[in-house]
Short mmCIF file of C-alpha atoms in Angstrom, two decimals:
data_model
loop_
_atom_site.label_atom_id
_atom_site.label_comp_id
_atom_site.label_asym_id
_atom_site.label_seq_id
_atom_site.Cartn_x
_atom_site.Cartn_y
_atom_site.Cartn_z
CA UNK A 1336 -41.49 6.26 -199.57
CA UNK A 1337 -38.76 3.82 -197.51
CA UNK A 1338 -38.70 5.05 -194.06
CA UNK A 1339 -34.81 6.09 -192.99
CA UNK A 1340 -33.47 4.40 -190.46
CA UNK A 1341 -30.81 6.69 -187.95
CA UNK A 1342 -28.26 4.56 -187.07
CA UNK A 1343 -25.19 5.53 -183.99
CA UNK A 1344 -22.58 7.76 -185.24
CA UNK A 1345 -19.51 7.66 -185.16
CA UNK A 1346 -17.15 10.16 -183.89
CA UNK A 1347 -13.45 9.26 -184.47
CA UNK A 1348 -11.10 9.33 -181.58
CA UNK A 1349 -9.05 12.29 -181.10
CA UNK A 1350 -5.87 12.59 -183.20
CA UNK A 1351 -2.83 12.96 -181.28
CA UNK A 1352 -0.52 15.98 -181.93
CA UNK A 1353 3.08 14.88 -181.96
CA UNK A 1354 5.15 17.14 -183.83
CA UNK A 1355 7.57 19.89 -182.68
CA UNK A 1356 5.76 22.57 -180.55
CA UNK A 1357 8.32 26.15 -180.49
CA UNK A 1358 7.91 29.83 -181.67
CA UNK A 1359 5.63 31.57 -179.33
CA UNK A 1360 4.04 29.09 -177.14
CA UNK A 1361 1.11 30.94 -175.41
CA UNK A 1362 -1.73 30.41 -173.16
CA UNK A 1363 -5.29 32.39 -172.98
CA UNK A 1364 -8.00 32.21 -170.56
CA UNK A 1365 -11.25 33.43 -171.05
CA UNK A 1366 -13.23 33.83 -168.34
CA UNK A 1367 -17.20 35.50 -168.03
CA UNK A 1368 -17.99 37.90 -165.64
CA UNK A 1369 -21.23 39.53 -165.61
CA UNK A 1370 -21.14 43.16 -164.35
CA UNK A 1371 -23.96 45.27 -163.21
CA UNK A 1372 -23.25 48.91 -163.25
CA UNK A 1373 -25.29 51.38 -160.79
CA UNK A 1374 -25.89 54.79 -161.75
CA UNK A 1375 -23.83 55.81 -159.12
CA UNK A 1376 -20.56 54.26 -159.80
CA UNK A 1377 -20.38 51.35 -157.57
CA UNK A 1378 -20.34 47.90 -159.69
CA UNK A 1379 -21.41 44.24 -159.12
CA UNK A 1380 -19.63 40.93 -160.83
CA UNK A 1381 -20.97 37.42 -161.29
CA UNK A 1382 -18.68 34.85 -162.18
CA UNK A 1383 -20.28 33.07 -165.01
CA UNK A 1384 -17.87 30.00 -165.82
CA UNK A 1385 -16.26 27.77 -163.12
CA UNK A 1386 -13.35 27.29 -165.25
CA UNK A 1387 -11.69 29.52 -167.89
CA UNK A 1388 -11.86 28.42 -171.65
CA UNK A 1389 -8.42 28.19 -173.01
CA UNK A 1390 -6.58 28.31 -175.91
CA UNK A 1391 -2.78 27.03 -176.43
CA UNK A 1392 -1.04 28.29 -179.32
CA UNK A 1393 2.29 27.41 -180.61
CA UNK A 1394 4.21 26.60 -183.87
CA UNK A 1395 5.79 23.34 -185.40
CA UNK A 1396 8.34 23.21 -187.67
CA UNK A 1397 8.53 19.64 -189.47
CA UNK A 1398 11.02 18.56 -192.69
CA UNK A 1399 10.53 15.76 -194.92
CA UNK A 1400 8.28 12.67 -194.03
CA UNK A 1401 7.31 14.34 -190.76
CA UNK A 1402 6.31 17.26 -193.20
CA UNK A 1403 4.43 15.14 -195.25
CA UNK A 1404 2.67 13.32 -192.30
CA UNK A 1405 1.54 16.41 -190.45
CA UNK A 1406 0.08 17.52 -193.57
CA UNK A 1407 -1.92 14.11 -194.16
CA UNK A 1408 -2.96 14.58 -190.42
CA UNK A 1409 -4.03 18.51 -191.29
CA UNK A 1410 -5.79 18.00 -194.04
CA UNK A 1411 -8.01 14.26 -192.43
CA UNK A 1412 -8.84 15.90 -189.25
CA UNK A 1413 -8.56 19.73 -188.98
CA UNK A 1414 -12.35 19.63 -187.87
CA UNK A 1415 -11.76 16.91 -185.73
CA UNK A 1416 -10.43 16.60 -182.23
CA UNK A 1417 -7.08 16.54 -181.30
CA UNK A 1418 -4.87 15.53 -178.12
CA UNK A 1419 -2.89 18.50 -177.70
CA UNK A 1420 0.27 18.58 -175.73
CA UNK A 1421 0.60 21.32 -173.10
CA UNK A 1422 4.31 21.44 -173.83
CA UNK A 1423 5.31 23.86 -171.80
CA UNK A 1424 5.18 21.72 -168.69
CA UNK A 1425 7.30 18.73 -170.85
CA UNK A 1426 8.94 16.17 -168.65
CA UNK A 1427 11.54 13.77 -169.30
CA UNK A 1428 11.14 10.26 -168.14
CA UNK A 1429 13.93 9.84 -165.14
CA UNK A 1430 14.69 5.71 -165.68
CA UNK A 1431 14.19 3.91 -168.72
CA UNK A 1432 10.49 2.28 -168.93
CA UNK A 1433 10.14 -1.71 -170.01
CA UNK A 1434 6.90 -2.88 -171.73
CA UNK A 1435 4.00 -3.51 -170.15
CA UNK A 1436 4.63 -1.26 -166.94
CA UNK A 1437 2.15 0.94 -165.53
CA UNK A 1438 4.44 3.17 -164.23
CA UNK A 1439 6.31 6.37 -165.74
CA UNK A 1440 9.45 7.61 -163.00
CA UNK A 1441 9.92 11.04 -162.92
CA UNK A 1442 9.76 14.16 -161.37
CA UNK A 1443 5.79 15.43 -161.78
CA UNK A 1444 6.43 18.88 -159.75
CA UNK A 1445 4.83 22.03 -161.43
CA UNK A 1446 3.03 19.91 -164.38
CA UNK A 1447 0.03 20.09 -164.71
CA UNK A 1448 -0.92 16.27 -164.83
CA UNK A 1449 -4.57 14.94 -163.53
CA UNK A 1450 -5.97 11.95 -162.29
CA UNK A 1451 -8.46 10.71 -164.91
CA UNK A 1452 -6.16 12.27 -167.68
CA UNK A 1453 -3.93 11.65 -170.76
CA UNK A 1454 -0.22 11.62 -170.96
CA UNK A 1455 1.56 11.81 -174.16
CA UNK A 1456 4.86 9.51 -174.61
CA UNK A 1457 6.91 10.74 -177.50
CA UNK A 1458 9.67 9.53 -178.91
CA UNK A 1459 11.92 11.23 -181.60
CA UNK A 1460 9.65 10.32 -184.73
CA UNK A 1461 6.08 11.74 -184.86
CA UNK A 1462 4.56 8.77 -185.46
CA UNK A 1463 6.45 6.74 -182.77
CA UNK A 1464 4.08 7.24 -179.25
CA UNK A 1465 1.53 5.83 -176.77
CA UNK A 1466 -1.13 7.76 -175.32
CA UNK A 1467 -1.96 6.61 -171.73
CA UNK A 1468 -4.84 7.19 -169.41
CA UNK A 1469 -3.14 8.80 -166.02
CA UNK A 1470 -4.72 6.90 -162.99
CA UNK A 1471 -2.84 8.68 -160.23
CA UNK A 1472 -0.61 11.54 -159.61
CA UNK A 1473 2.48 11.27 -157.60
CA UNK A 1474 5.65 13.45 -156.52
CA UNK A 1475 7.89 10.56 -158.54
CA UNK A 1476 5.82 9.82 -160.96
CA UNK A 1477 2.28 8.62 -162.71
CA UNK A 1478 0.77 5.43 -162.43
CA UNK A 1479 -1.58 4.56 -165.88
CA UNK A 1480 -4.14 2.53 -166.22
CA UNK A 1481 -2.52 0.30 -168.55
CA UNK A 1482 0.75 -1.33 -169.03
CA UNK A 1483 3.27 0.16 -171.49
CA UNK A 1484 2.82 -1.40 -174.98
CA UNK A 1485 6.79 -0.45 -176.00
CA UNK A 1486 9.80 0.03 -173.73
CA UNK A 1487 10.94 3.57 -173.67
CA UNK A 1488 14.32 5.17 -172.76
CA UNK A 1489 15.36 7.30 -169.98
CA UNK A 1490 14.56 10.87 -171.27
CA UNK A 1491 11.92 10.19 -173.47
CA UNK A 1492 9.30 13.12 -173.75
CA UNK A 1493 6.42 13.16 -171.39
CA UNK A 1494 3.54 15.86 -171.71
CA UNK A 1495 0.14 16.10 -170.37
CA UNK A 1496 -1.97 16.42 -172.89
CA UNK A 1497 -5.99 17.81 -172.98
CA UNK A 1498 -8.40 16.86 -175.60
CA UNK A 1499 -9.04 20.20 -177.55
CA UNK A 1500 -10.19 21.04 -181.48
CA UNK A 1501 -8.41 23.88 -183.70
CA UNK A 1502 -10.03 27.82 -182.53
CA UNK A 1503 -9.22 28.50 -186.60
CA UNK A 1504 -7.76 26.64 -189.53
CA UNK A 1505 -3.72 27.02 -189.31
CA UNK A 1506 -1.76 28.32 -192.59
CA UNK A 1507 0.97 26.06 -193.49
CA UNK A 1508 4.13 28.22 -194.63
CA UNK A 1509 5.97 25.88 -197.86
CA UNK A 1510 9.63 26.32 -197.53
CA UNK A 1511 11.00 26.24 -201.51
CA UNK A 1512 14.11 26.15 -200.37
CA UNK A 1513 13.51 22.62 -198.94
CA UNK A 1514 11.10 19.98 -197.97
CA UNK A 1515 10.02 21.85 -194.37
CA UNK A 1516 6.95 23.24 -193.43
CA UNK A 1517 5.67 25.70 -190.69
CA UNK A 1518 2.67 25.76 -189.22
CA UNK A 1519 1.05 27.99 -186.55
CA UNK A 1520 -1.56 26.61 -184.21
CA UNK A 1521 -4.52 28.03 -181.98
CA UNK A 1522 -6.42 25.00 -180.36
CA UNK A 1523 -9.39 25.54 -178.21
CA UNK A 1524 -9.59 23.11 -174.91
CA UNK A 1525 -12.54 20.97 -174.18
CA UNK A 1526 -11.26 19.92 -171.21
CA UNK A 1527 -10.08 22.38 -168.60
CA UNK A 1528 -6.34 23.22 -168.06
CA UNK A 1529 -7.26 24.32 -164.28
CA UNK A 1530 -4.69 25.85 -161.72
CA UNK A 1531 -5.35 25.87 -157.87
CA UNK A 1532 -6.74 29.40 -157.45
CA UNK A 1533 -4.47 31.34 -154.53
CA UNK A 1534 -3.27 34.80 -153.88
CA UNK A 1535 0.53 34.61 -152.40
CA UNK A 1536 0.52 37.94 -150.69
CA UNK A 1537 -0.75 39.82 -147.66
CA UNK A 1538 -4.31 40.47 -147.09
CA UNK A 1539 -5.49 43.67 -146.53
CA UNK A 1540 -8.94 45.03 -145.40
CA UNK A 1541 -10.03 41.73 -146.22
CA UNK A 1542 -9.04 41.61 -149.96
CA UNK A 1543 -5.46 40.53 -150.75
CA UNK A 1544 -2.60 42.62 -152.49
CA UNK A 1545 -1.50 41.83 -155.82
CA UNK A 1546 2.34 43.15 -154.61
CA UNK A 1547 3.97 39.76 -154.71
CA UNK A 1548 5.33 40.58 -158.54
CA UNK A 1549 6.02 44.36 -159.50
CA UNK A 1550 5.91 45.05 -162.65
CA UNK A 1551 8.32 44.47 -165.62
CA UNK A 1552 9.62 48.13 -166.51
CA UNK A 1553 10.61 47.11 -170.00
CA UNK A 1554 7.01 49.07 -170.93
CA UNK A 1555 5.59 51.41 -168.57
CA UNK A 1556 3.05 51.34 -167.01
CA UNK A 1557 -0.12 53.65 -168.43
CA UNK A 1558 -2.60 55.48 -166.21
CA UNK A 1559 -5.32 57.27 -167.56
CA UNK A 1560 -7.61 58.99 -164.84
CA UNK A 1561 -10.98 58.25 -166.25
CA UNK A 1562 -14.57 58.86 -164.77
CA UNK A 1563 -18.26 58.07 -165.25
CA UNK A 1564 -19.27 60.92 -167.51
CA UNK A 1565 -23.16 61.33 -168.55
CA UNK A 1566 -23.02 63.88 -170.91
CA UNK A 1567 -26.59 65.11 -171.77
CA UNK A 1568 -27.02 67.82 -175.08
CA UNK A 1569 -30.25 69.44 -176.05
CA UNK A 1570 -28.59 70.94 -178.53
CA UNK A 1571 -30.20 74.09 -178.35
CA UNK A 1572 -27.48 75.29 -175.17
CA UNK A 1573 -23.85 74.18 -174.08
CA UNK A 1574 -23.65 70.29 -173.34
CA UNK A 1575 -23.81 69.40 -169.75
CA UNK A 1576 -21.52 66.36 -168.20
CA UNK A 1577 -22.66 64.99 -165.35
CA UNK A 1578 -19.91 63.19 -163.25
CA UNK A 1579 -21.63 60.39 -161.97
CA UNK A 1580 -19.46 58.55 -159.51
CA UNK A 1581 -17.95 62.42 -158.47
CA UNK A 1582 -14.22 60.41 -158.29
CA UNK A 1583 -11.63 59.16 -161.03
CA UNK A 1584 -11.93 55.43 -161.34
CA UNK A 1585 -8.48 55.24 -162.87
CA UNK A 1586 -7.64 52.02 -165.61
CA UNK A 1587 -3.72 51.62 -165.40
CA UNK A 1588 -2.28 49.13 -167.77
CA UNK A 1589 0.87 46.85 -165.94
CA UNK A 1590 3.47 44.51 -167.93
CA UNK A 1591 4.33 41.36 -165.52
CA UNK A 1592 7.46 38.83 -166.53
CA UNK A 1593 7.28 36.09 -164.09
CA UNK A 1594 10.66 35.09 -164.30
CA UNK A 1595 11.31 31.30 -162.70
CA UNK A 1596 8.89 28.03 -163.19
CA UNK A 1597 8.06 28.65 -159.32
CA UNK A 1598 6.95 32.11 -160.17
CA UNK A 1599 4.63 31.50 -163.40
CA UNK A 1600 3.10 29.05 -161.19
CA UNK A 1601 2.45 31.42 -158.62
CA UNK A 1602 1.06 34.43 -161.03
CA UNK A 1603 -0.78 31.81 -162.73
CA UNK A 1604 -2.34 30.80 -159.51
CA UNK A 1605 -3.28 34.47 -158.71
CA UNK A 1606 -4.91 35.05 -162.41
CA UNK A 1607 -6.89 32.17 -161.73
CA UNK A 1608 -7.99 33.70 -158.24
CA UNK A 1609 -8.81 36.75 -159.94
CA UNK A 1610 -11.19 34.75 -162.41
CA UNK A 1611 -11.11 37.81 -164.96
CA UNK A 1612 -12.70 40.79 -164.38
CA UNK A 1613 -14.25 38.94 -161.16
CA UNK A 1614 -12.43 39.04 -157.68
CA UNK A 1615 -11.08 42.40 -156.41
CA UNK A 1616 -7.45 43.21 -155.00
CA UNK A 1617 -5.29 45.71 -153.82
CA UNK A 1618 -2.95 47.28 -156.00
CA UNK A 1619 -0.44 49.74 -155.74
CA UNK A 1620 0.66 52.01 -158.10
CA UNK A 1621 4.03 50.88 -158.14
CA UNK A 1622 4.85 54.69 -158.01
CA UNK A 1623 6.52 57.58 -155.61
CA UNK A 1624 3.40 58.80 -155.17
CA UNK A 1625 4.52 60.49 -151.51
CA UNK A 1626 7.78 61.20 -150.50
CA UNK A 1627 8.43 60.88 -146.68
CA UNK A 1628 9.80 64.24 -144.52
CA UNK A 1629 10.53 62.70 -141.22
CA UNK A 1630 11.12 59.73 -139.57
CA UNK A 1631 9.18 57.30 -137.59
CA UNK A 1632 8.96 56.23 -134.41
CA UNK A 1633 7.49 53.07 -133.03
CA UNK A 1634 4.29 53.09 -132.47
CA UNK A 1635 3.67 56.06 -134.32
CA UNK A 1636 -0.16 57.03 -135.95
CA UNK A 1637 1.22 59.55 -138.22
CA UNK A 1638 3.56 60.20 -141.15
CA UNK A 1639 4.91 63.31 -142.43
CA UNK A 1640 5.49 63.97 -146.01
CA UNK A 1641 6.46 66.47 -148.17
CA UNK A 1642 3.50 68.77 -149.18
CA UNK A 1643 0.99 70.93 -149.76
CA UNK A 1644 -0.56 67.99 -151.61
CA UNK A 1645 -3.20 66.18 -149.47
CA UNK A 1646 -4.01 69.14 -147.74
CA UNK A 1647 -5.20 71.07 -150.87
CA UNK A 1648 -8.06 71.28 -152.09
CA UNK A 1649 -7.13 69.36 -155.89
CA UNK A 1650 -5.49 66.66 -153.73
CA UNK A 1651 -8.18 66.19 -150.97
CA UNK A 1652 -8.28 62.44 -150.04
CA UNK A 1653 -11.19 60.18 -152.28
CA UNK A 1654 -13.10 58.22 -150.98
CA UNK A 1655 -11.05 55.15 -153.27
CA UNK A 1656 -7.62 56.65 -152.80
CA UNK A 1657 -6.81 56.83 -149.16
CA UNK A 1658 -4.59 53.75 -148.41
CA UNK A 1659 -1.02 53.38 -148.98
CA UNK A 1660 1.76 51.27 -148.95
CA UNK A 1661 4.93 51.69 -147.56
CA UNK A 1662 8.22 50.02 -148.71
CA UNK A 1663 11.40 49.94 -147.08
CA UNK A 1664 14.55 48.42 -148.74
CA UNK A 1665 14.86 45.99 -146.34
CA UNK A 1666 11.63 44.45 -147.86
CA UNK A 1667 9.27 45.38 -144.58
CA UNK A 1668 6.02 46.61 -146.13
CA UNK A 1669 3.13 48.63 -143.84
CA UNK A 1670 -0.26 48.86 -145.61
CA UNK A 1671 -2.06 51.75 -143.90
CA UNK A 1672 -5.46 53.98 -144.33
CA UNK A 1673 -4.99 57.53 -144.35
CA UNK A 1674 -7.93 59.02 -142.23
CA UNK A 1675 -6.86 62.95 -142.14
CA UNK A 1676 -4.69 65.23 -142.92
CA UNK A 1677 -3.03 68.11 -141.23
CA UNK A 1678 -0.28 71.02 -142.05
CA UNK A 1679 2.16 71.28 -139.62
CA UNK A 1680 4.12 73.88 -141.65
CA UNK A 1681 4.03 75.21 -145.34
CA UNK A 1682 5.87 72.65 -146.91
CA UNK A 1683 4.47 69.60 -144.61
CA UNK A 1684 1.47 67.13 -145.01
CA UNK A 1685 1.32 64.98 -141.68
CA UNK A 1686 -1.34 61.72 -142.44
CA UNK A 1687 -3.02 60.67 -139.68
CA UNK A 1688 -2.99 57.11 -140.14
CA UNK A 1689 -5.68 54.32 -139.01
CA UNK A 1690 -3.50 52.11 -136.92
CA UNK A 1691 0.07 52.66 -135.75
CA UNK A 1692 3.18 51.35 -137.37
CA UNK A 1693 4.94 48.97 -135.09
CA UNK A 1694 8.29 49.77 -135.55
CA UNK A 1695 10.67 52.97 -136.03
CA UNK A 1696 12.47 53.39 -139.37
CA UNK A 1697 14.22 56.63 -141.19
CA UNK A 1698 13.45 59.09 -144.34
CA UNK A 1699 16.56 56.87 -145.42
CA UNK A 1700 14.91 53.17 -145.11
CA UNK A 1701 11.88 54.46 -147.18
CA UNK A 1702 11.96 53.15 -150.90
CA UNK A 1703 8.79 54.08 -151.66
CA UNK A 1704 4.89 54.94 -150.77
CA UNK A 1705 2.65 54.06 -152.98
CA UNK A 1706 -1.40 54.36 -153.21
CA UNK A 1707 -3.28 50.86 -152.97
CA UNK A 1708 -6.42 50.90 -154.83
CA UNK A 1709 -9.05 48.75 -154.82
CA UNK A 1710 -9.22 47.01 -158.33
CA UNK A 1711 -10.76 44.31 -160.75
CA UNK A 1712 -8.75 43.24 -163.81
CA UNK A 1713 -10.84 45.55 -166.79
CA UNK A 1714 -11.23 42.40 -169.08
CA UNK A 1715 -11.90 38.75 -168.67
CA UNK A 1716 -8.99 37.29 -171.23
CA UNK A 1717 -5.65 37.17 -169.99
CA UNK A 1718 -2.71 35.97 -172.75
CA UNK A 1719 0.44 34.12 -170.77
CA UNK A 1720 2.91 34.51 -173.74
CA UNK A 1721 6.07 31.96 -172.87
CA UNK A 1722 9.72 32.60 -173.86
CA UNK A 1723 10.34 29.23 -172.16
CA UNK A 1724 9.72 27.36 -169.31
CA UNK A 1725 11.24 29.79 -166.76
CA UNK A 1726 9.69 32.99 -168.48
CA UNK A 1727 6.79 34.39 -169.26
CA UNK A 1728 4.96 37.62 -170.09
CA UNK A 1729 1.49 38.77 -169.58
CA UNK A 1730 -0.19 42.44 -169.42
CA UNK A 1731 -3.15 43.01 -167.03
CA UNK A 1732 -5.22 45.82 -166.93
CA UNK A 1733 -6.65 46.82 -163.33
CA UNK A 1734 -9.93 49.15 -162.97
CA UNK A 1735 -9.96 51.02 -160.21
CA UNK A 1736 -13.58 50.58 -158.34
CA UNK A 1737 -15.72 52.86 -156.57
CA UNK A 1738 -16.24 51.76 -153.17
CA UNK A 1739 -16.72 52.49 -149.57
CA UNK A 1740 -14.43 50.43 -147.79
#
């Protein structure tokens, strides 16, 4: 029998997508967290991946020979890899470009270009572009490794682009009407679409406050007061339910709509700190959850509100709902720990409060007191859905944790 000889492969190079990108352009990271449960309630995480898997989807929407070349490039490589613009950071070139320059002039700022990376150049046809490897990252511009092989014009299309193969096989709508096609895309990364980790707010008790975006009101949000039930049935007598933790570890589900470039950076920055169901924050309920009596003096260790509520025995403070924030409508926010509870009168709770507020302000300044709790996100994908560059939708759901802080 001949003996077979194994000889290199050969894997193609990745195929460049260049055709329209619209519809719903959306971005998904999956992160792994690893969570160890005690009987008792209290919970441990382990981050699992450095860097989130992503997936970009998006739609394109070509007519005639830019139809019939997206399907040739469909139907050669849909296994294959692809470089996939992330066209939702899409820059235009700021002064024309000649041939054989290594330089592209433009404003970089909030795109998420990288040393060592790709950048697409795209003119109007599909088939008209150059790939080039990105050798350094500047405010006015990227420097590539190699010259230019065409001139381009000011305004030409420039997108970062990551190397990434299709999550499933796209269906290709057939317009009769006409010679158009639509396709919708999901493409899975292989190379990481990273954002600098960072929480913009205050820090308090040594975790920070997820307060710097309040939630979009065009759904509510949902709180459902759940607890760590172990039910145990013999069957033989009435079930028994243990409650485990002995306090509601609440799930409330938020809508956020970052609403400016500057602020999807900055709540993209923050879901990257949060790494899934990883890092803890502070969140308030974004509720009237106490409604001030009196007003406040400087220096003052108390605050009266309007009761009985605290002081009752179905309101008696948890151990993972005693801290509050405090809003006024000048934007001054106090986060403060509510350590007792007294009744001055029958209508009165006064909070006894862990430090002292610095300065005076009246039942009229208040806009609202919320509860902070203590919270991981309840699931490790989060879904940035884009209406353009300047807005953008995602819903996180926070799981209140049972702690002794």
């Amino acid at each position: 029998m001949p003996a077979t000889t194994w000889g290199p492969s050969t894997v193609p190079d990745p195929v460049a997508w260049t055709f329209a990108t619209g519809g719903d352009y959306s971005e998904q990271y999956d992160w792994l967290t690893d969570v160890l449960a005690a009987p008792t309630g209290g919970t441990q995480h382990r981050r699992l991946r450095q860097s989130p898997r992503t997936m970009l989807a998006f739609s394109a929407l070509e007519s005639g020979a830019n139809r019939r070349w997206m399907d040739v490039l469909l139907r050669a490589n849909s296994a294959g890899a692809w470089w996939v613009p992330v066209s939702i950071d899409a820059r235009a070139l700021g002064v024309a470009a000649a041939a054989n320059e290594d330089t592209l002039a433009f404003d970089v700022a909030g795109a998420r270009f990288v040393e060592g990376g790709h950048v697409l150049v795209l003119g109007a046809d599909p088939r008209r572009f150059e790939l080039r490897e990105v050798v350094a990252v500047e405010p006015e511009g990227l420097v590539l490794a190699d010259g230019l092989a065409f001139a381009w014009p000011a305004g030409t299309h420039l997108l970062p682009v990551r190397r990434a193969h299709l999550a499933e096989m796209p269906s290709v709508g057939r317009f009769t009407a006409d010679d158009s096609g639509l396709v919708q895309t999901r493409f899975r990364l292989d190379e990481p679409l990273v954002t600098e980790p960072a929480f913009p707010g205050s820090l308090y008790r040594d975790f920070p406050v997820f307060d710097f975006l309040s939630p979009a009101w065009t759904s509510d949000p949902m709180w459902v007061p759940e607890r760590m039930l172990d039910p145990v049935d013999f069957e033989i007598a009435p079930p028994v339910v243990v409650d485990v933790a002995g306090v509601a570890l609440g799930k409330t589900t938020m809508q956020y709509a970052p609403d400016s470039a500057q602020a999807i950076a900055t709540f993209r920055a923050a879901l990257f700190a949060l790494a899934g169901r990883w890092s803890p924050a502070w969140v308030p309920s974004w509720a009237h959850d106490l409604r001030i009596s009196a007003n406040v003096s400087a220096g003052a260790t108390s605050l009266d509100v309007a009761g009985p509520l605290l002081s009752t025995s179905a309101g008696a403070i948890a151990p993972n709902h005693r801290d509050i924030r405090i809003e006024l409508f000048d934007g001054t926010v106090y986060y403060r720990r509510i350590t007792g509870v007294a009744t001055p009168s029958a209508t009165v709770d006064r909070l006894a409060l862990g430090s002292a507020l610095p300065a005076a302000f009246t039942v009229a300044q208040v806009k609202m007191i919320s509860f902070l709790t203590l919270s991981v996100q309840d699931t490790d994908t989060n879904l940035l859905r884009f209406m353009g560059p300047d807005v953008a939708q995602c819903e996180l759901v926070w799981r209140e944790l049972d702690h002794g802080l």
